[in-house]
Amino acid sequence: MSKSKQLFERAQLSIPGGVNSPVRAFRSVGGTPVFMERAKGAYMYDADGKRYIDYINSWGPMILGHAYEAVVRAIQEKAVFSTSFGAPTELEIEMAELIISMVPNVDLVRMVSSGTEACMSALRLARGYTGRNKFIKFEGCYHGHADAFLVKAGSGLATFNIQTVPGVTAGASMDTLTAPYNDLEAVAQLVKDNPNEIAAIIIEPVAGNMGCIIPQPGFMEGLRALCDKEGILLIFDEVMTGFRLAPGGAQERLGIRADLVTYGKVIGGGMPVGAFGGRKDIMERIAPLGNVYQAGTLSGNPIAMIAGYTMLKTLKNNPAIYTDLDKTTEKLHHGLDRILKDSAHDYVINRFGSMISVHFSNKPVQNFADAASADNATFNRFFHLMLDRGVYLPPSAFETWFLSHALTDADIEETLNAAKESVALL
Ligand code: KE4
């Protein structure tokens, strides 16, 4: 029996489902989750010592590859001066100033400890600022597990087909309105049906929780115009796209300015960090300046800050990382395209920057319904065939693949060889 199998059996005796986050449990793809022991660069090594080329990268954070020297060293050096003060530090100012220097339209930023906290806080702020209760999210988008967002959400809820979440009360979700991604008309109708009641529209500007779903031309611009016209705040959930698509994230790549932006993943360099920020007049409503309360014991703690600061500084000082990442992802895309084109399978590959996903679908995948109607059983088989060949993909068709700057041409070649063998066996 593999060490992962043994560990998974033992884990289930003390942790619900044996994992600390549902998407890790391989529930939709089947089989035993691989227990990892260490990682370096583009590779992870499981408890049996088997090597995998990593296309999850901790669901986004490890954009520079695992155990990036400068980040590890910075954490080691900082840890000896205490891991948390619960008091303000200069490093938090430096982190905030660095973020503001990299992203458009953020005058003030507040650090938190996860993407969930960032999105939850941004929604509360939008409601407090506008005095309105309702908000619009999109089917298949995932903004963390705060109650109001667990309506037609993506990521693990789509993977496990969880339509309603026990414990989320009608009161908590009654103000959540939903529309299909890329459907501007549906959004306009919701706005028309709820005059002066909608505080915010929150969106993943490039979606990654139903596979990678790309905004169609005019969609984001339409949302921006609608928000301007109706006094609604546009919130970009850049937990995945922030600092991954460009130093300025999706706002930079798409050329659209959101009113509030949330961050996570890359911003912490692998440590628990989230953040939300935006226009001064909005952010000034956050306590202690304003009365929209938000707080956190470990918000801005020195270890998380130095990890995130070191990663963001590296990204800011080496913009070629982004062009490299785009090129590597393009190589992967074109290689997979060549392999799948020669196969009997219908497929669609969606790619934006270093986010990519493969859908076994005979039509474009532009929203959640398209992603859900793809042949995801074939994806699940593809996942295991690739895993057997040492390629670690997200264990769900409702996730995007994340590439790291540590991937070499040889790694891409090895991945494509594994894909060639896997597709032939589908
Ligand atoms: P966290 O609370 O997991 O740090 O962030 C929540 C979140 C918010 N917004 C977006 C766009 C996100 O993708 C996420 C988290 N993403 C999932 C992967 N699809 C995290 C993996 C997990 O749940 O274990």
PDB file of C-alpha atoms in Angstrom, residues 31-252:
ATOM      1  CA  GLY A  31      -8.856   7.653  -5.948  1.00  0.00           C
ATOM      2  CA  THR A  32      -6.561   8.600  -3.073  1.00  0.00           C
ATOM      3  CA  PRO A  33      -5.212  12.120  -2.722  1.00  0.00           C
ATOM      4  CA  VAL A  34      -1.441  12.263  -3.033  1.00  0.00           C
ATOM      5  CA  PHE A  35       0.224  13.312   0.216  1.00  0.00           C
ATOM      6  CA  MET A  36       3.119  15.616  -0.586  1.00  0.00           C
ATOM      7  CA  GLU A  37       6.306  15.730   1.456  1.00  0.00           C
ATOM      8  CA  ARG A  38       8.451  18.421  -0.188  1.00  0.00           C
ATOM      9  CA  ALA A  39       8.704  20.562  -3.284  1.00  0.00           C
ATOM     10  CA  LYS A  40      11.327  22.597  -5.129  1.00  0.00           C
ATOM     11  CA  GLY A  41      10.883  24.701  -8.256  1.00  0.00           C
ATOM     12  CA  ALA A  42       8.412  23.069 -10.654  1.00  0.00           C
ATOM     13  CA  TYR A  43       8.378  19.727  -8.829  1.00  0.00           C
ATOM     14  CA  MET A  44       6.589  18.208  -5.864  1.00  0.00           C
ATOM     15  CA  TYR A  45       7.574  14.902  -4.249  1.00  0.00           C
ATOM     16  CA  ASP A  46       4.987  12.696  -2.562  1.00  0.00           C
ATOM     17  CA  ALA A  47       5.321  10.617   0.598  1.00  0.00           C
ATOM     18  CA  ASP A  48       6.582   7.716  -1.537  1.00  0.00           C
ATOM     19  CA  GLY A  49       9.232   9.916  -3.111  1.00  0.00           C
ATOM     20  CA  LYS A  50       7.518  10.078  -6.512  1.00  0.00           C
ATOM     21  CA  ARG A  51       8.141  13.321  -8.450  1.00  0.00           C
ATOM     22  CA  TYR A  52       5.356  15.349 -10.083  1.00  0.00           C
ATOM     23  CA  ILE A  53       5.478  18.332 -12.396  1.00  0.00           C
ATOM     24  CA  ASP A  54       3.167  20.741 -10.572  1.00  0.00           C
ATOM     25  CA  TYR A  55       0.344  22.543 -12.411  1.00  0.00           C
ATOM     26  CA  ILE A  56      -1.552  23.502  -9.249  1.00  0.00           C
ATOM     27  CA  ASN A  57       1.220  25.444  -7.471  1.00  0.00           C
ATOM     28  CA  SER A  58      -0.808  25.571  -4.261  1.00  0.00           C
ATOM     29  CA  TRP A  59      -3.805  26.812  -6.348  1.00  0.00           C
ATOM     30  CA  GLY A  60      -1.831  29.822  -7.572  1.00  0.00           C
ATOM     31  CA  PRO A  61       0.625  31.217  -4.984  1.00  0.00           C
ATOM     32  CA  MET A  62       3.789  29.431  -6.135  1.00  0.00           C
ATOM     33  CA  ILE A  63       4.167  31.513  -9.299  1.00  0.00           C
ATOM     34  CA  LEU A  64       7.969  31.512  -8.909  1.00  0.00           C
ATOM     35  CA  GLY A  65       8.072  27.791  -8.157  1.00  0.00           C
ATOM     36  CA  HIS A  66       8.303  26.031  -4.817  1.00  0.00           C
ATOM     37  CA  ALA A  67      10.800  26.970  -2.076  1.00  0.00           C
ATOM     38  CA  TYR A  68      11.928  30.087  -3.959  1.00  0.00           C
ATOM     39  CA  GLU A  69      15.305  30.923  -2.345  1.00  0.00           C
ATOM     40  CA  ALA A  70      14.675  34.599  -1.598  1.00  0.00           C
ATOM     41  CA  VAL A  71      11.273  33.910  -0.020  1.00  0.00           C
ATOM     42  CA  VAL A  72      12.530  31.034   2.137  1.00  0.00           C
ATOM     43  CA  ARG A  73      15.528  33.050   3.318  1.00  0.00           C
ATOM     44  CA  ALA A  74      13.378  36.089   4.114  1.00  0.00           C
ATOM     45  CA  ILE A  75      11.035  33.967   6.257  1.00  0.00           C
ATOM     46  CA  GLN A  76      13.943  32.309   8.092  1.00  0.00           C
ATOM     47  CA  GLU A  77      15.582  35.665   8.874  1.00  0.00           C
ATOM     48  CA  LYS A  78      12.323  37.289  10.029  1.00  0.00           C
ATOM     49  CA  ALA A  79      11.074  34.411  12.184  1.00  0.00           C
ATOM     50  CA  VAL A  80      13.737  34.852  14.853  1.00  0.00           C
ATOM     51  CA  PHE A  81      12.311  38.314  15.720  1.00  0.00           C
ATOM     52  CA  SER A  82       8.909  36.780  16.604  1.00  0.00           C
ATOM     53  CA  THR A  83       6.245  35.481  14.255  1.00  0.00           C
ATOM     54  CA  SER A  84       3.576  37.969  15.267  1.00  0.00           C
ATOM     55  CA  PHE A  85       3.242  41.169  17.271  1.00  0.00           C
ATOM     56  CA  GLY A  86      -0.396  42.194  17.008  1.00  0.00           C
ATOM     57  CA  ALA A  87       0.942  45.697  16.734  1.00  0.00           C
ATOM     58  CA  PRO A  88       1.674  47.889  13.688  1.00  0.00           C
ATOM     59  CA  THR A  89       5.058  47.448  11.995  1.00  0.00           C
ATOM     60  CA  GLU A  90       7.032  49.305   9.311  1.00  0.00           C
ATOM     61  CA  LEU A  91       6.975  46.179   7.129  1.00  0.00           C
ATOM     62  CA  GLU A  92       3.185  46.486   6.796  1.00  0.00           C
ATOM     63  CA  ILE A  93       3.610  50.032   5.472  1.00  0.00           C
ATOM     64  CA  GLU A  94       6.246  48.833   2.999  1.00  0.00           C
ATOM     65  CA  MET A  95       3.925  46.033   1.862  1.00  0.00           C
ATOM     66  CA  ALA A  96       0.981  48.392   1.403  1.00  0.00           C
ATOM     67  CA  GLU A  97       3.152  50.912  -0.478  1.00  0.00           C
ATOM     68  CA  LEU A  98       4.495  48.144  -2.735  1.00  0.00           C
ATOM     69  CA  ILE A  99       0.990  46.872  -3.566  1.00  0.00           C
ATOM     70  CA  ILE A 100      -0.257  50.406  -4.293  1.00  0.00           C
ATOM     71  CA  SER A 101       2.766  50.980  -6.563  1.00  0.00           C
ATOM     72  CA  MET A 102       1.949  47.839  -8.586  1.00  0.00           C
ATOM     73  CA  VAL A 103      -1.822  47.894  -9.068  1.00  0.00           C
ATOM     74  CA  PRO A 104      -4.050  50.565 -10.586  1.00  0.00           C
ATOM     75  CA  ASN A 105      -6.771  52.354  -8.674  1.00  0.00           C
ATOM     76  CA  VAL A 106      -5.911  51.218  -5.159  1.00  0.00           C
ATOM     77  CA  ASP A 107      -5.353  54.227  -2.882  1.00  0.00           C
ATOM     78  CA  LEU A 108      -5.630  52.330   0.422  1.00  0.00           C
ATOM     79  CA  VAL A 109      -5.257  48.602   1.129  1.00  0.00           C
ATOM     80  CA  ARG A 110      -6.079  46.452   4.160  1.00  0.00           C
ATOM     81  CA  MET A 111      -4.305  43.132   4.769  1.00  0.00           C
ATOM     82  CA  VAL A 112      -6.231  40.035   5.884  1.00  0.00           C
ATOM     83  CA  SER A 113      -5.350  36.324   6.064  1.00  0.00           C
ATOM     84  CA  SER A 114      -7.212  34.712   3.173  1.00  0.00           C
ATOM     85  CA  GLY A 115      -9.047  35.389  -0.062  1.00  0.00           C
ATOM     86  CA  THR A 116     -12.290  34.538   1.701  1.00  0.00           C
ATOM     87  CA  GLU A 117     -11.687  37.279   4.248  1.00  0.00           C
ATOM     88  CA  ALA A 118     -10.757  39.723   1.511  1.00  0.00           C
ATOM     89  CA  CYS A 119     -13.946  39.120  -0.485  1.00  0.00           C
ATOM     90  CA  MET A 120     -16.180  38.999   2.589  1.00  0.00           C
ATOM     91  CA  SER A 121     -14.762  42.323   3.794  1.00  0.00           C
ATOM     92  CA  ALA A 122     -15.016  43.984   0.375  1.00  0.00           C
ATOM     93  CA  LEU A 123     -18.690  43.024   0.113  1.00  0.00           C
ATOM     94  CA  ARG A 124     -19.442  44.361   3.596  1.00  0.00           C
ATOM     95  CA  LEU A 125     -17.636  47.588   2.706  1.00  0.00           C
ATOM     96  CA  ALA A 126     -19.583  47.957  -0.546  1.00  0.00           C
ATOM     97  CA  ARG A 127     -22.843  47.483   1.348  1.00  0.00           C
ATOM     98  CA  GLY A 128     -21.777  49.931   4.059  1.00  0.00           C
ATOM     99  CA  TYR A 129     -20.621  52.525   1.518  1.00  0.00           C
ATOM    100  CA  THR A 130     -23.733  52.380  -0.697  1.00  0.00           C
ATOM    101  CA  GLY A 131     -26.291  51.652   1.999  1.00  0.00           C
ATOM    102  CA  ARG A 132     -27.645  48.908  -0.261  1.00  0.00           C
ATOM    103  CA  ASN A 133     -27.929  45.172   0.555  1.00  0.00           C
ATOM    104  CA  LYS A 134     -28.107  43.194  -2.660  1.00  0.00           C
ATOM    105  CA  PHE A 135     -25.171  42.191  -4.853  1.00  0.00           C
ATOM    106  CA  ILE A 136     -24.620  40.270  -8.065  1.00  0.00           C
ATOM    107  CA  LYS A 137     -22.206  37.370  -8.452  1.00  0.00           C
ATOM    108  CA  PHE A 138     -21.794  35.014 -11.396  1.00  0.00           C
ATOM    109  CA  GLU A 139     -22.640  31.323 -11.613  1.00  0.00           C
ATOM    110  CA  GLY A 140     -19.469  29.292 -11.242  1.00  0.00           C
ATOM    111  CA  CYS A 141     -17.439  32.091  -9.716  1.00  0.00           C
ATOM    112  CA  TYR A 142     -16.008  31.393  -6.275  1.00  0.00           C
ATOM    113  CA  HIS A 143     -15.216  34.182  -3.835  1.00  0.00           C
ATOM    114  CA  GLY A 144     -14.339  32.055  -0.798  1.00  0.00           C
ATOM    115  CA  HIS A 145     -16.699  30.386   1.610  1.00  0.00           C
ATOM    116  CA  ALA A 146     -18.452  33.314   3.323  1.00  0.00           C
ATOM    117  CA  ASP A 147     -22.197  32.573   3.489  1.00  0.00           C
ATOM    118  CA  ALA A 148     -23.422  35.143   0.964  1.00  0.00           C
ATOM    119  CA  PHE A 149     -21.087  33.814  -1.746  1.00  0.00           C
ATOM    120  CA  LEU A 150     -22.116  30.154  -1.477  1.00  0.00           C
ATOM    121  CA  VAL A 151     -24.858  30.584  -4.046  1.00  0.00           C
ATOM    122  CA  LYS A 152     -24.232  28.868  -7.422  1.00  0.00           C
ATOM    123  CA  ALA A 153     -20.526  29.009  -6.598  1.00  0.00           C
ATOM    124  CA  GLY A 154     -17.657  27.386  -8.428  1.00  0.00           C
ATOM    125  CA  SER A 155     -14.528  25.495  -7.284  1.00  0.00           C
ATOM    126  CA  GLY A 156     -15.355  22.736  -4.802  1.00  0.00           C
ATOM    127  CA  LEU A 157     -19.100  23.484  -4.791  1.00  0.00           C
ATOM    128  CA  ALA A 158     -19.241  22.907  -8.549  1.00  0.00           C
ATOM    129  CA  THR A 159     -16.920  19.912  -8.268  1.00  0.00           C
ATOM    130  CA  PHE A 160     -19.181  18.262  -5.706  1.00  0.00           C
ATOM    131  CA  ASN A 161     -22.373  19.685  -7.272  1.00  0.00           C
ATOM    132  CA  ILE A 162     -23.397  21.316  -3.986  1.00  0.00           C
ATOM    133  CA  GLN A 163     -26.417  23.422  -4.907  1.00  0.00           C
ATOM    134  CA  THR A 164     -27.415  24.597  -1.436  1.00  0.00           C
ATOM    135  CA  VAL A 165     -25.107  24.611   1.561  1.00  0.00           C
ATOM    136  CA  PRO A 166     -26.694  23.520   4.865  1.00  0.00           C
ATOM    137  CA  GLY A 167     -26.006  26.210   7.460  1.00  0.00           C
ATOM    138  CA  VAL A 168     -26.246  29.074   4.967  1.00  0.00           C
ATOM    139  CA  THR A 169     -29.509  30.659   6.059  1.00  0.00           C
ATOM    140  CA  ALA A 170     -32.064  32.188   3.706  1.00  0.00           C
ATOM    141  CA  GLY A 171     -31.291  35.463   5.435  1.00  0.00           C
ATOM    142  CA  ALA A 172     -27.621  35.193   4.555  1.00  0.00           C
ATOM    143  CA  SER A 173     -28.196  34.437   0.896  1.00  0.00           C
ATOM    144  CA  MET A 174     -31.435  36.287   0.126  1.00  0.00           C
ATOM    145  CA  ASP A 175     -29.550  39.338  -1.137  1.00  0.00           C
ATOM    146  CA  THR A 176     -27.310  37.322  -3.446  1.00  0.00           C
ATOM    147  CA  LEU A 177     -28.345  37.666  -7.106  1.00  0.00           C
ATOM    148  CA  THR A 178     -26.694  35.570  -9.785  1.00  0.00           C
ATOM    149  CA  ALA A 179     -26.232  35.751 -13.536  1.00  0.00           C
ATOM    150  CA  PRO A 180     -24.388  33.613 -16.086  1.00  0.00           C
ATOM    151  CA  TYR A 181     -20.788  34.744 -16.767  1.00  0.00           C
ATOM    152  CA  ASN A 182     -20.484  36.752 -20.010  1.00  0.00           C
ATOM    153  CA  ASP A 183     -24.229  37.531 -20.015  1.00  0.00           C
ATOM    154  CA  LEU A 184     -24.488  41.322 -19.833  1.00  0.00           C
ATOM    155  CA  GLU A 185     -28.198  41.310 -20.627  1.00  0.00           C
ATOM    156  CA  ALA A 186     -28.965  39.111 -17.625  1.00  0.00           C
ATOM    157  CA  VAL A 187     -27.039  41.540 -15.419  1.00  0.00           C
ATOM    158  CA  ALA A 188     -28.852  44.542 -16.861  1.00  0.00           C
ATOM    159  CA  GLN A 189     -32.172  42.797 -16.180  1.00  0.00           C
ATOM    160  CA  LEU A 190     -31.223  42.128 -12.540  1.00  0.00           C
ATOM    161  CA  VAL A 191     -30.271  45.795 -12.153  1.00  0.00           C
ATOM    162  CA  LYS A 192     -33.586  46.849 -13.735  1.00  0.00           C
ATOM    163  CA  ASP A 193     -35.555  44.500 -11.467  1.00  0.00           C
ATOM    164  CA  ASN A 194     -33.782  45.761  -8.333  1.00  0.00           C
ATOM    165  CA  PRO A 195     -33.596  49.564  -8.765  1.00  0.00           C
ATOM    166  CA  ASN A 196     -31.265  51.298  -6.269  1.00  0.00           C
ATOM    167  CA  GLU A 197     -30.916  48.081  -4.262  1.00  0.00           C
ATOM    168  CA  ILE A 198     -27.669  46.654  -5.617  1.00  0.00           C
ATOM    169  CA  ALA A 199     -24.491  47.542  -3.727  1.00  0.00           C
ATOM    170  CA  ALA A 200     -21.985  45.684  -5.864  1.00  0.00           C
ATOM    171  CA  ILE A 201     -21.204  43.413  -8.743  1.00  0.00           C
ATOM    172  CA  ILE A 202     -18.368  41.051  -7.796  1.00  0.00           C
ATOM    173  CA  ILE A 203     -16.598  39.089 -10.501  1.00  0.00           C
ATOM    174  CA  GLU A 204     -13.483  37.064 -11.215  1.00  0.00           C
ATOM    175  CA  PRO A 205     -12.221  39.242 -14.106  1.00  0.00           C
ATOM    176  CA  VAL A 206     -10.753  36.083 -15.641  1.00  0.00           C
ATOM    177  CA  ALA A 207     -12.627  33.241 -13.996  1.00  0.00           C
ATOM    178  CA  GLY A 208     -10.702  30.246 -12.672  1.00  0.00           C
ATOM    179  CA  ASN A 209     -13.235  28.316 -10.598  1.00  0.00           C
ATOM    180  CA  MET A 210     -15.147  26.652 -13.383  1.00  0.00           C
ATOM    181  CA  GLY A 211     -12.041  25.979 -15.383  1.00  0.00           C
ATOM    182  CA  CYS A 212     -10.495  29.082 -16.958  1.00  0.00           C
ATOM    183  CA  ILE A 213     -13.322  31.197 -18.389  1.00  0.00           C
ATOM    184  CA  ILE A 214     -12.373  34.275 -20.369  1.00  0.00           C
ATOM    185  CA  PRO A 215     -14.487  37.474 -20.459  1.00  0.00           C
ATOM    186  CA  GLN A 216     -15.882  37.992 -23.953  1.00  0.00           C
ATOM    187  CA  PRO A 217     -15.220  41.331 -25.703  1.00  0.00           C
ATOM    188  CA  GLY A 218     -17.393  44.062 -24.243  1.00  0.00           C
ATOM    189  CA  PHE A 219     -18.506  42.116 -21.166  1.00  0.00           C
ATOM    190  CA  MET A 220     -16.242  43.769 -18.607  1.00  0.00           C
ATOM    191  CA  GLU A 221     -16.654  47.175 -20.247  1.00  0.00           C
ATOM    192  CA  GLY A 222     -20.425  46.693 -20.069  1.00  0.00           C
ATOM    193  CA  LEU A 223     -20.288  45.887 -16.365  1.00  0.00           C
ATOM    194  CA  ARG A 224     -18.155  48.975 -15.747  1.00  0.00           C
ATOM    195  CA  ALA A 225     -20.606  51.204 -17.618  1.00  0.00           C
ATOM    196  CA  LEU A 226     -23.612  49.684 -15.832  1.00  0.00           C
ATOM    197  CA  CYS A 227     -21.981  50.247 -12.436  1.00  0.00           C
ATOM    198  CA  ASP A 228     -21.134  53.855 -13.305  1.00  0.00           C
ATOM    199  CA  LYS A 229     -24.703  54.505 -14.440  1.00  0.00           C
ATOM    200  CA  GLU A 230     -26.390  52.895 -11.437  1.00  0.00           C
ATOM    201  CA  GLY A 231     -24.027  53.832  -8.582  1.00  0.00           C
ATOM    202  CA  ILE A 232     -23.051  50.183  -8.098  1.00  0.00           C
ATOM    203  CA  LEU A 233     -19.502  49.293  -6.990  1.00  0.00           C
ATOM    204  CA  LEU A 234     -17.555  46.991  -9.298  1.00  0.00           C
ATOM    205  CA  ILE A 235     -15.478  44.538  -7.256  1.00  0.00           C
ATOM    206  CA  PHE A 236     -12.756  42.579  -9.056  1.00  0.00           C
ATOM    207  CA  ASP A 237     -11.967  39.397  -7.181  1.00  0.00           C
ATOM    208  CA  GLU A 238      -8.301  39.108  -8.155  1.00  0.00           C
ATOM    209  CA  VAL A 239      -7.413  36.427  -5.622  1.00  0.00           C
ATOM    210  CA  MET A 240      -6.340  34.246  -8.570  1.00  0.00           C
ATOM    211  CA  THR A 241      -5.485  36.847 -11.223  1.00  0.00           C
ATOM    212  CA  GLY A 242      -3.783  39.417  -8.973  1.00  0.00           C
ATOM    213  CA  PHE A 243      -0.018  39.612  -9.530  1.00  0.00           C
ATOM    214  CA  ARG A 244      -0.362  36.491 -11.751  1.00  0.00           C
ATOM    215  CA  LEU A 245      -1.635  37.949 -15.034  1.00  0.00           C
ATOM    216  CA  ALA A 246       0.537  41.066 -14.719  1.00  0.00           C
ATOM    217  CA  PRO A 247       2.010  43.192 -11.934  1.00  0.00           C
ATOM    218  CA  GLY A 248      -1.289  45.107 -12.043  1.00  0.00           C
ATOM    219  CA  GLY A 249      -3.307  41.907 -12.440  1.00  0.00           C
ATOM    220  CA  ALA A 250      -6.457  41.753 -14.535  1.00  0.00           C
ATOM    221  CA  GLN A 251      -7.095  45.475 -14.149  1.00  0.00           C
ATOM    222  CA  GLU A 252      -3.876  46.039 -16.065  1.00  0.00           C
TER     223      GLU A 252
END
